[in-house]
Coordinates of C-alpha atoms in Angstrom, one line a residue:
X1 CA 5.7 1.6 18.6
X2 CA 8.0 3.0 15.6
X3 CA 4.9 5.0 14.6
X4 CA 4.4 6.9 16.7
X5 CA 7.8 8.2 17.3
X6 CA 7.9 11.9 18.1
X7 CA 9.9 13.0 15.0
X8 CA 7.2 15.7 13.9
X9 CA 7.6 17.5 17.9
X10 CA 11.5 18.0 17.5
X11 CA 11.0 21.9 17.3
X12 CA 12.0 24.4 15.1
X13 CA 16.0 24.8 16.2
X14 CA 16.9 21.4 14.6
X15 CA 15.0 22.3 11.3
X16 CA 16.7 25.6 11.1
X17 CA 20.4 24.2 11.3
X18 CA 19.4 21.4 8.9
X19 CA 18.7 23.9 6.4
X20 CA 21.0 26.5 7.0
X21 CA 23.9 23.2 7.0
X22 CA 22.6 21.5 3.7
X23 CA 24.7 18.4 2.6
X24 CA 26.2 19.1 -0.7
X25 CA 24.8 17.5 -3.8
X26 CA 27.7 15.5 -4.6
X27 CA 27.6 14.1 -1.3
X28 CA 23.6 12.6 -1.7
X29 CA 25.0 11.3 -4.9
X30 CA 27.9 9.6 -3.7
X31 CA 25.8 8.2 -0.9
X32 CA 23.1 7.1 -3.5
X33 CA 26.1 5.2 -5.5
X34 CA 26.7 3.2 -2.2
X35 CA 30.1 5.2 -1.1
X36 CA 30.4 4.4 2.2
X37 CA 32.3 7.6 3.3
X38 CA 29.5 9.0 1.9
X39 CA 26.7 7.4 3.5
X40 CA 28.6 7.9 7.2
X41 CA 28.4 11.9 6.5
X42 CA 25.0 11.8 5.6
X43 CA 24.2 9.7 8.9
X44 CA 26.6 12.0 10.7
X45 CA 24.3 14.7 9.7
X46 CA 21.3 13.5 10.8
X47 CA 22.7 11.8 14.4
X48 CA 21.2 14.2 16.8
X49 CA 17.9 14.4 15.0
X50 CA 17.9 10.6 14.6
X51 CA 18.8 10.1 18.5
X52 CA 16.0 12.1 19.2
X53 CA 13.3 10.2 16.9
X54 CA 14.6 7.0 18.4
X55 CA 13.6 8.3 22.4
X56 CA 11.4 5.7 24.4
X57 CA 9.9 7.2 27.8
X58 CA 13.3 9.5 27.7
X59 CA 15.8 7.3 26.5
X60 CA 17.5 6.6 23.1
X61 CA 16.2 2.8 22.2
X62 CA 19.1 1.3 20.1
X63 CA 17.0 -0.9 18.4
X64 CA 15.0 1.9 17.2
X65 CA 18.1 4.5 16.4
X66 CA 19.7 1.6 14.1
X67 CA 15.8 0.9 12.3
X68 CA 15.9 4.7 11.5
X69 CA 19.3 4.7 10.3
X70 CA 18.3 1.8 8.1
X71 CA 15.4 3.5 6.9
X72 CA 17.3 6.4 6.0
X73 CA 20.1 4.3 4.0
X74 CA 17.1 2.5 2.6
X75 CA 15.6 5.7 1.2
X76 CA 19.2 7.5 -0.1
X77 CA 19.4 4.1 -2.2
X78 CA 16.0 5.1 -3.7
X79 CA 16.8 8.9 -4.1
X80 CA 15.6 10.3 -7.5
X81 CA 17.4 13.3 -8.7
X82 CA 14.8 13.6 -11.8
X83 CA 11.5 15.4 -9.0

């Protein structure tokens, strides 16, 4: 199931680009405001890490790549700058 996808096992290499490649802050905001430019660079930066979360038995699932890109517009929409 979506659960138990096997996000958390993805390894330190993809943690270390995210953070040395951080999306600038103008960029989450413009996202948050619904710019769609904006919201394809933030998916853009995540692709490899959401292609790998969305692996079934080996393979990329589509129906699970486009529920975790979902999820992840859902969340940018709920963003708080004010934590």
């Amino acid at each position: 199931g979506i659960s138990s996808l096997p996000c958390s096992g993805y390894g330190g290499s993809w943690r270390e680009n995210a953070m040395s490649k951080l999306l600038p802050y103008e960029t989450i905001v413009k996202a948050r405001q619904g710019d769609p430019d904006a919201i394809d660079i933030v998916l853009s930066h995540y692709a490899g890490y959401i292609r790998y979360c969305s692996k079934v038995h080996g393979k990329v699932n589509t129906e699970v790549e486009e529920y975790v890109k979902q999820r992840l517009i859902a969340a940018l929409f709920k963003f708080r700058f004010d934590r």
